[in-house]
Amino acid sequence: MEPDTAADFTVENVEKALHQLYYDPNIENKNLAQKWLMQAQVSPQAWQFCWVLLRPEKVPEIQYFGASALHTKISRYWADIPAEQYDSLKTQLFSQIARFASGSKIVLTRLCVALASLALNMMPEAWPGAVSEMVRMFQEEGGEVDGRARCLALLELLTVLPEEFQTSRLPQYRKGQVRGALGREWTAVYPLLQQLLRQPDSPPLVKARVLKCLSSWVLLDVPLNESEGLVEASFTALADPELFDTAVEAIVNTISQPDSQRYVNTLLKLVPQVLQLQEQLRDAVQNGDMETSHGICRIAVSLGENHSRALLEQVEHWQSFLALVNMIMFCTGIPGHYPVNETTSSLTLTFWYTLQDDIMSFEAEKQAVYLQVYRPVYFQLVDVLLHKAQFPTDEEYASWSSDEKEQFRIYRVDISDTLMYVYEMLGAELLSNLYDKLGRLLTNTEQTTTWQHTEALLYGFQSIAETIDVNYSDVIPGLIGLIPRININNVQLADTVMFTIGALAEWLADHPVMLSSVLPLVLQALGNPDLSVSSVSTLKKICRECKYDLPPYATNIVAVSQEVLIKQIHKTSQCMWLMQALGFLLSALPVEEILRNLHSLITPYIQQLEKLAEETPNPSNKLAIIHILGLLSNLFTTLDITKQEEESGENAPPVKSAPPQTGPNPVVVVLQQVFALIQTVLSKWLNDSQVVEAVCAIFEKSVKTLLHDFAPMVSQLSEMLGQMYSTIPQASALDLTRQMVHIFASETNHFPPIKALFELVTSVTLTIFQQGRHAGNTQLQRVKEIMWF
């Protein structure tokens, strides 16, 4: 339906369009009807048809549209309504709400929202005491409408009023005025809610609506001490299963309001009320009632998290706050495996951050007192968290869905972050504590240890060592000594052993004698596809941090790496990491050894690339070419012999103080050897941007790493780049040109080829731009960036 004139917005046409929207199977007709109805809703004719659509004989879908049109007109086109019509509009809405009190709930809600919008636009001058009037109107005897229906309609109206305020389009200065007026009206709402909630004969539905109404009003920052009685009644409502969820929401919303921390006396009264829920919490946990335990935990955490500082400062009440902290500890350690048998423990983790921050922010004297009380609590927390981080049995874990496994992985990351944070409070004693536990576990011959227990303790170590400098810790040598004693019979345990070794790579660089204890484990793991990520990333960290101590192991590392690369054990990204690891490793060797290793490492790939270059281009050989080019560029990213001299210092091993290398850089030697082959590959694949990008990446990574050592290649690479870009201009060639210009344009002997290249790409790009070809803008932008250099 597409009207030509506004006259088409009649009751009949609106009803036809609604029928089309709800019942026409054709999606195009539905969309047309919806578009038309949106126009009708904002038209001046809406004032006429909306009241007709609300008549009792109409179906709820039509009545709902009438109520929505009313709300749209009042909330969005308030300025169009003459002031003399305010009162009649108000009267009509009151009578419609009274009529729908026993009718359709969705229509009643829309009418309440419309009246709420009217009230917000009229408050405070045009309708002072709006809320008091609403309460009075609905409390009067109302003819045919029974008292309970009127009561529920009033509660609906009072609930949507603050919600409508939050989303209203009132100008900023009006928002402040209206918020103040609403705040003053709380005195009319509070006694009504209090009476309905405490009245023994109030039906559960009424009490549930009262709690929902409280949740809505606290969004207006109602002072906590002014809703104290209602919060108390909400705690009583927790005993009723029908009211439990809405009572939890009401309590959590009330005590989470930022302003509520000012009302310390009320907060102190809330602590014992929360503590009284402990028995209900324990029963729920025992009976596997996750919903109840989750709700009670939310209440305890919201009180602790939002008000820990305010409650900590009430020194004379330290025992009751400690009891609340212990209740939250119970929630953290709730039995079961997250997220399968419990979903509650994760809610508590931010509380432990907050409490620690608050304790550590006190002045030294006060802090010392709190640390005496809370350090033991945090040691207990570490035990609880490591217990929660434990994997379930292999059988149980195998039955989990991939989504559950992923949620558990994220949960463990959150635990890891918490442990790292806790280290700030507990310091070196925490590492000693973990080491003692692990030592007892691995040396106790009397009882068998589950791999889960060992893995969790190692995970604790790894969490801390990954981000905290543990180089000074006296327990790390013992830990490195314990690792080979672990019976690694499980993938998850093996992964954590790998990641723990990786986290200690910097420590190993300072204590190279310990490398011989752990490197064989890493090289062995490299052959296991299930340990791909952990073993390769750990080897890369060791090769990066300890490269000057690795020459004695280099032959072995290269041999094992070559073997796993040939067997194609790892996915592409891990193969790239492995090449980066080898780049770091080779950087510390003498040039002859680098060249020898490069030859054995790269030759199989060069031979493969020669074969691929002869084949007719197709999707599978394209992937193989990109893979080989990627391996080379990742190797050249980290192979940097210039760092040998730069890093020499008083503690430098002999290789660092070796005389400067003479002759061309090993990377340049290799690039010169394969240059003709790369040109052959390009000639076949020049119109494929991914292959071109992979070729450019080899040179770009090499230029970035080698800088001026790349000089011998400048002339031939500039020529090749010019030919590539003239034939088929591509962005990756421009990016490489930018690198070349940036590094070599200021050097006299390299200026001619660089100048020729720059003039060529500028000329080609301007031609593209003038011809208006598709990629012109992108190319021109990149040329501008080059010119900036």
mmCIF file of C-alpha atoms in Angstrom, residues 611-623 625 680-688 691:
data_model
loop_
_atom_site.group_PDB
_atom_site.id
_atom_site.type_symbol
_atom_site.label_atom_id
_atom_site.label_comp_id
_atom_site.label_asym_id
_atom_site.label_seq_id
_atom_site.Cartn_x
_atom_site.Cartn_y
_atom_site.Cartn_z
ATOM 1 C CA LYS A 611 58.062 -27.146 -9.961
ATOM 2 C CA LEU A 612 55.040 -25.014 -9.031
ATOM 3 C CA ALA A 613 56.328 -22.119 -11.160
ATOM 4 C CA GLU A 614 56.271 -24.368 -14.240
ATOM 5 C CA GLU A 615 52.671 -25.514 -13.702
ATOM 6 C CA THR A 616 49.597 -23.844 -15.143
ATOM 7 C CA PRO A 617 48.096 -21.615 -12.436
ATOM 8 C CA ASN A 618 45.247 -23.240 -10.481
ATOM 9 C CA PRO A 619 43.757 -22.770 -6.948
ATOM 10 C CA SER A 620 45.706 -25.588 -5.264
ATOM 11 C CA ASN A 621 49.163 -24.638 -6.552
ATOM 12 C CA LYS A 622 48.353 -21.006 -5.712
ATOM 13 C CA LEU A 623 47.907 -21.994 -2.018
ATOM 14 C CA ILE A 625 53.059 -20.976 -3.621
ATOM 15 C CA THR A 680 59.241 -16.503 -12.943
ATOM 16 C CA VAL A 681 56.466 -17.006 -10.336
ATOM 17 C CA LEU A 682 55.421 -13.363 -10.755
ATOM 18 C CA SER A 683 55.267 -13.614 -14.542
ATOM 19 C CA LYS A 684 52.638 -16.374 -14.201
ATOM 20 C CA TRP A 685 50.689 -14.844 -11.297
ATOM 21 C CA LEU A 686 50.993 -11.091 -11.841
ATOM 22 C CA ASN A 687 47.213 -10.616 -12.024
ATOM 23 C CA ASP A 688 46.648 -12.415 -8.680
ATOM 24 C CA VAL A 691 50.457 -14.019 -4.812
#
